[in-house]
mmCIF file of C-alpha atoms and ligand atoms in Angstrom:
data_model
loop_
_atom_site.group_PDB
_atom_site.id
_atom_site.type_symbol
_atom_site.label_atom_id
_atom_site.label_comp_id
_atom_site.label_asym_id
_atom_site.label_seq_id
_atom_site.Cartn_x
_atom_site.Cartn_y
_atom_site.Cartn_z
ATOM 1 C CA MET A 368 52.283 130.412 102.192
ATOM 2 C CA ILE A 369 55.221 131.025 104.682
ATOM 3 C CA SER A 370 55.135 127.630 106.007
ATOM 4 C CA TYR A 371 54.931 126.352 102.332
ATOM 5 C CA LEU A 372 58.207 128.422 101.605
ATOM 6 C CA ARG A 373 59.791 127.295 105.032
ATOM 7 C CA SER A 374 59.390 123.586 103.985
ATOM 8 C CA ILE A 375 60.900 124.003 100.640
ATOM 9 C CA LEU A 376 63.934 125.968 101.719
ATOM 10 C CA PRO A 377 65.805 123.060 103.114
ATOM 11 C CA LEU A 378 65.029 120.985 99.744
ATOM 12 C CA CYS A 379 66.505 124.032 97.780
ATOM 13 C CA GLY A 380 69.589 123.995 99.794
ATOM 14 C CA VAL A 381 70.060 120.222 99.634
ATOM 15 C CA ALA A 382 69.581 120.781 95.410
ATOM 16 C CA LEU A 383 72.314 123.588 95.536
ATOM 17 C CA PHE A 384 74.805 121.467 97.481
ATOM 18 C CA THR A 385 74.181 118.516 95.247
ATOM 19 C CA LEU A 386 74.854 120.537 92.174
ATOM 20 C CA LEU A 387 77.968 122.082 93.688
ATOM 21 C CA ILE A 388 79.363 118.537 94.458
ATOM 22 C CA TYR A 389 78.295 117.830 90.974
ATOM 23 C CA ALA A 390 80.249 120.464 89.548
ATOM 24 C CA CYS A 391 83.374 120.129 91.275
ATOM 25 C CA GLY A 392 83.139 116.548 90.914
ATOM 26 C CA GLY A 393 85.828 116.563 88.044
ATOM 27 C CA ASP A 394 88.615 117.645 90.538
ATOM 28 C CA ASP A 395 87.832 115.011 92.874
ATOM 29 C CA PRO A 396 90.020 111.607 92.266
ATOM 30 C CA ASP A 397 87.431 109.416 93.963
ATOM 31 C CA ASN A 398 84.612 110.625 91.930
ATOM 32 C CA GLY A 399 84.367 109.180 88.641
ATOM 33 C CA MET A 400 87.493 110.696 86.975
ATOM 34 C CA GLU A 401 88.119 109.707 83.539
ATOM 35 C CA PRO A 402 90.882 106.895 83.407
ATOM 36 C CA VAL A 403 93.922 108.132 81.515
ATOM 37 C CA THR A 404 94.078 106.352 78.151
ATOM 38 C CA THR A 405 96.880 108.183 76.507
ATOM 39 C CA GLY A 406 100.943 107.808 76.332
ATOM 40 C CA THR A 407 103.784 109.393 74.955
ATOM 41 C CA VAL A 408 105.830 108.378 71.772
ATOM 42 C CA SER A 409 109.493 109.541 72.003
ATOM 43 C CA ALA A 410 111.188 109.048 68.707
ATOM 44 C CA THR A 411 115.309 109.684 68.699
ATOM 45 C CA VAL A 412 117.064 110.473 65.337
ATOM 46 C CA THR A 413 120.737 110.239 65.052
ATOM 47 C CA THR A 414 123.176 110.893 62.443
ATOM 48 C CA GLU A 415 126.607 109.084 62.820
ATOM 49 C CA GLY A 416 125.903 108.641 66.436
ATOM 50 C CA SER A 417 125.133 112.433 67.091
ATOM 51 C CA ALA A 418 121.724 113.902 67.933
ATOM 52 C CA ALA A 419 120.161 115.025 64.514
ATOM 53 C CA ALA A 420 117.812 118.094 65.029
ATOM 54 C CA GLY A 421 115.232 119.633 62.638
ATOM 55 C CA ILE A 422 114.503 116.142 61.156
ATOM 56 C CA LEU A 423 110.413 115.673 60.554
ATOM 57 C CA VAL A 424 109.232 112.714 62.301
ATOM 58 C CA GLN A 425 105.466 111.703 61.487
ATOM 59 C CA LEU A 426 103.007 109.449 63.412
ATOM 60 C CA PHE A 427 100.631 107.047 61.527
ATOM 61 C CA ALA A 428 97.961 104.946 62.732
ATOM 62 C CA PRO A 429 98.655 101.468 61.576
ATOM 63 C CA GLY A 430 98.773 101.272 57.727
ATOM 64 C CA ALA A 431 97.464 104.640 57.311
ATOM 65 C CA SER A 432 99.009 106.700 54.189
ATOM 66 C CA SER A 433 98.428 110.328 55.715
ATOM 67 C CA ALA A 434 100.064 111.033 59.065
ATOM 68 C CA THR A 435 98.260 112.005 62.316
ATOM 69 C CA THR A 436 100.632 114.394 63.392
ATOM 70 C CA ALA A 437 104.277 115.282 62.568
ATOM 71 C CA VAL A 438 106.959 116.878 64.901
ATOM 72 C CA ALA A 439 110.494 118.107 64.175
ATOM 73 C CA THR A 440 113.412 116.852 66.402
ATOM 74 C CA SER A 441 114.774 119.379 68.897
ATOM 75 C CA SER A 442 118.355 119.629 69.391
ATOM 76 C CA ASN A 443 118.733 116.730 71.396
ATOM 77 C CA GLY A 444 117.582 114.784 68.334
ATOM 78 C CA VAL A 445 114.192 113.903 70.252
ATOM 79 C CA ALA A 446 110.676 114.248 68.689
ATOM 80 C CA ASN A 447 107.837 113.835 71.466
ATOM 81 C CA PHE A 448 104.283 113.105 70.573
ATOM 82 C CA ALA A 449 102.124 113.720 73.763
ATOM 83 C CA ASN A 450 98.799 112.423 74.417
ATOM 84 C CA VAL A 451 98.953 109.549 72.055
ATOM 85 C CA GLU A 452 95.739 107.094 72.485
ATOM 86 C CA GLN A 453 97.102 103.809 73.577
ATOM 87 C CA GLY A 454 97.518 101.114 71.125
ATOM 88 C CA SER A 455 99.657 100.468 68.075
ATOM 89 C CA TRP A 456 101.231 103.388 66.174
ATOM 90 C CA GLU A 457 103.539 103.472 63.392
ATOM 91 C CA VAL A 458 106.441 106.291 63.529
ATOM 92 C CA GLU A 459 108.181 107.339 60.186
ATOM 93 C CA VAL A 460 111.335 109.584 59.931
ATOM 94 C CA GLU A 461 111.546 112.017 56.835
ATOM 95 C CA ILE A 462 115.183 111.651 55.376
ATOM 96 C CA PRO A 463 116.157 114.966 54.647
ATOM 97 C CA GLN A 464 118.272 115.655 51.404
ATOM 98 C CA GLY A 465 121.996 114.663 51.733
ATOM 99 C CA PHE A 466 121.245 112.064 54.271
ATOM 100 C CA ASP A 467 120.228 108.067 54.027
ATOM 101 C CA LEU A 468 119.206 105.125 56.508
ATOM 102 C CA ASP A 469 122.022 103.591 58.335
ATOM 103 C CA ALA A 470 122.481 99.838 57.259
ATOM 104 C CA GLY A 471 119.721 97.552 58.387
ATOM 105 C CA GLU A 472 117.633 100.620 59.173
ATOM 106 C CA THR A 473 113.909 101.081 58.211
ATOM 107 C CA ALA A 474 112.284 104.431 58.127
ATOM 108 C CA ARG A 475 109.083 103.459 59.569
ATOM 109 C CA LYS A 476 108.903 101.453 62.846
ATOM 110 C CA SER A 477 105.961 100.206 64.848
ATOM 111 C CA VAL A 478 105.201 101.098 68.523
ATOM 112 C CA THR A 479 102.882 100.133 71.170
ATOM 113 C CA VAL A 480 101.631 102.901 73.452
ATOM 114 C CA VAL A 481 100.618 102.010 76.775
ATOM 115 C CA ALA A 482 98.619 104.799 79.077
ATOM 116 C CA ASN A 483 100.825 107.085 80.989
ATOM 117 C CA GLN A 484 104.100 105.390 79.651
ATOM 118 C CA THR A 485 106.505 106.437 77.047
ATOM 119 C CA ALA A 486 107.059 104.396 74.045
ATOM 120 C CA THR A 487 110.255 104.667 72.445
ATOM 121 C CA THR A 488 111.940 104.251 69.115
ATOM 122 C CA SER A 489 114.911 105.397 67.293
ATOM 123 C CA PHE A 490 116.256 106.073 63.746
ATOM 124 C CA ALA A 491 119.997 106.065 62.629
ATOM 125 C CA LEU A 492 120.908 108.148 59.431
ATOM 126 C CA VAL A 493 124.302 108.481 57.773
ATOM 127 C CA ASP A 494 125.497 111.709 55.970
ATOM 128 C CA VAL A 495 125.817 110.691 52.504
ATOM 129 C CA PHE A 496 126.184 114.464 51.057
ATOM 130 C CA GLN A 497 128.620 114.885 48.358
ATOM 131 C CA GLY A 498 129.696 118.375 48.888
ATOM 132 C CA GLU A 499 131.021 121.184 51.320
ATOM 133 C CA THR A 500 129.261 121.977 54.679
ATOM 134 C CA VAL A 501 129.153 125.406 56.018
ATOM 135 C CA GLU A 502 127.724 125.848 59.585
ATOM 136 C CA ALA A 503 125.917 128.684 60.728
ATOM 137 C CA ASN A 504 126.518 129.055 64.334
ATOM 138 C CA GLY A 505 125.569 130.563 67.602
ATOM 139 C CA ASN A 506 128.741 132.695 67.532
ATOM 140 C CA LEU A 507 127.058 134.294 64.478
ATOM 141 C CA GLU A 508 129.492 133.202 62.125
ATOM 142 C CA PHE A 509 129.538 131.183 58.844
ATOM 143 C CA SER A 510 132.185 128.281 59.480
ATOM 144 C CA PRO A 511 134.284 128.106 57.303
ATOM 145 C CA SER A 512 133.417 131.657 56.292
ATOM 146 C CA THR A 513 135.955 131.216 53.002
ATOM 147 C CA LEU A 514 135.406 128.205 50.930
ATOM 148 C CA THR A 515 137.053 127.484 47.351
ATOM 149 C CA ILE A 516 135.394 124.815 45.522
ATOM 150 C CA ASP A 517 135.326 123.428 41.857
ATOM 151 C CA ALA A 518 132.426 124.377 39.637
ATOM 152 C CA GLY A 519 129.632 121.629 40.037
ATOM 153 C CA THR A 520 130.274 121.258 43.596
ATOM 154 C CA GLN A 521 127.261 121.511 46.340
ATOM 155 C CA VAL A 522 127.367 123.627 49.328
ATOM 156 C CA ARG A 523 125.185 122.841 52.167
ATOM 157 C CA TRP A 524 124.668 125.464 54.892
ATOM 158 C CA VAL A 525 123.352 124.080 58.065
ATOM 159 C CA ASN A 526 122.079 125.948 61.204
ATOM 160 C CA VAL A 527 123.894 124.420 64.224
ATOM 161 C CA SER A 528 122.559 126.982 66.556
ATOM 162 C CA THR A 529 119.370 127.879 68.335
ATOM 163 C CA VAL A 530 118.936 131.312 66.392
ATOM 164 C CA LEU A 531 117.597 132.137 62.879
ATOM 165 C CA HIS A 532 120.087 132.716 60.136
ATOM 166 C CA THR A 533 119.796 133.535 56.512
ATOM 167 C CA VAL A 534 122.065 132.835 53.493
ATOM 168 C CA THR A 535 121.521 136.013 51.532
ATOM 169 C CA PRO A 536 123.236 136.793 48.310
ATOM 170 C CA ASP A 537 125.384 140.036 48.402
ATOM 171 C CA GLY A 538 125.469 141.730 44.966
ATOM 172 C CA HIS A 539 124.333 138.735 42.789
ATOM 173 C CA SER A 540 121.506 136.349 42.129
ATOM 174 C CA GLU A 541 123.452 133.041 41.866
ATOM 175 C CA TRP A 542 120.698 131.880 44.446
ATOM 176 C CA THR A 543 117.696 133.270 45.956
ATOM 177 C CA THR A 544 118.008 134.242 49.674
ATOM 178 C CA ALA A 545 117.476 131.173 52.188
ATOM 179 C CA THR A 546 116.427 131.174 55.761
ATOM 180 C CA ILE A 547 117.615 128.438 57.962
ATOM 181 C CA ALA A 548 115.567 129.301 60.887
ATOM 182 C CA ASP A 549 115.947 126.259 63.377
ATOM 183 C CA ASN A 550 118.949 124.094 64.644
ATOM 184 C CA GLY A 551 119.218 121.391 61.915
ATOM 185 C CA ASP A 552 117.683 123.580 58.997
ATOM 186 C CA THR A 553 119.689 123.212 55.617
ATOM 187 C CA PHE A 554 120.098 125.122 52.658
ATOM 188 C CA ILE A 555 121.857 123.373 49.591
ATOM 189 C CA HIS A 556 122.937 125.093 46.353
ATOM 190 C CA THR A 557 124.936 123.675 43.419
ATOM 191 C CA PHE A 558 127.636 126.177 41.895
ATOM 192 C CA ASP A 559 127.923 125.626 38.188
ATOM 193 C CA THR A 560 129.598 129.130 37.300
ATOM 194 C CA PRO A 561 133.189 129.987 38.159
ATOM 195 C CA GLY A 562 133.285 133.358 40.233
ATOM 196 C CA THR A 563 133.321 134.875 43.652
ATOM 197 C CA TYR A 564 130.091 134.740 45.609
ATOM 198 C CA GLN A 565 129.938 136.855 48.488
ATOM 199 C CA TYR A 566 126.903 136.298 51.017
ATOM 200 C CA PHE A 567 125.528 137.142 54.442
ATOM 201 C CA CYS A 568 123.199 136.888 57.316
ATOM 202 C CA GLN A 569 120.695 139.479 57.291
ATOM 203 C CA PRO A 570 119.947 139.441 61.223
ATOM 204 C CA HIS A 571 123.621 139.377 62.086
ATOM 205 C CA VAL A 572 125.473 141.096 59.213
ATOM 206 C CA GLY A 573 125.916 143.992 61.521
ATOM 207 C CA GLN A 574 127.732 141.347 63.756
ATOM 208 C CA GLY A 575 129.852 140.649 60.810
ATOM 209 C CA MET A 576 128.274 137.417 59.790
ATOM 210 C CA THR A 577 129.451 137.118 56.124
ATOM 211 C CA GLY A 578 130.933 134.619 53.783
ATOM 212 C CA THR A 579 132.362 134.326 50.530
ATOM 213 C CA ILE A 580 132.313 131.115 47.958
ATOM 214 C CA THR A 581 134.984 130.913 45.224
ATOM 215 C CA VAL A 582 134.295 128.880 42.274
ATOM 216 C CA ASN A 583 137.174 127.582 40.210
HETATM 217 CU CU1 CU B 958 122.615 134.682 61.579
#
């Protein structure tokens, strides 16, 4: 019996060693690591030549009607799709209210993804908004904070910072409170009734982030 154990002990050691090598094999670059088959798609969106933040960009398999995934552009105007299988893909920009494609642009473009590389594409938009724009900025201000307009005018609030703001009516119900959470987010309201409309930002009203729209 002892001699039998003594004879199989080295075999057990070999088996254990083989198991360890097998288990660790994935970390060994020389030992059957899966080749990388994915790359990155990088889409840049600009409005009038400047980086456009908060614009939704979608990735489609060729000819597909529903998107594989969607990413909003960051403050640098870039939407990155990581780990995209190599091959042909289509990238489509969602044109926000108040914007249009620049002359000669198309909303959906083809890209070819190569493993370990970045395929780039870009979309140029133009601002065709016909109203007044109020920026909610990183100094915790609405700019301009007072605005006088004619009835029927649209006002667009745009978040030009990286902090969340709200556009909250103060003592009236001309609109329902709106959150512009991210850089590039907008809220648009049409003022049809003459009057004075005060509003504030909920998180920053304590820092004086208020505004007034006067409609004639
Ligand atoms: Cu705010």
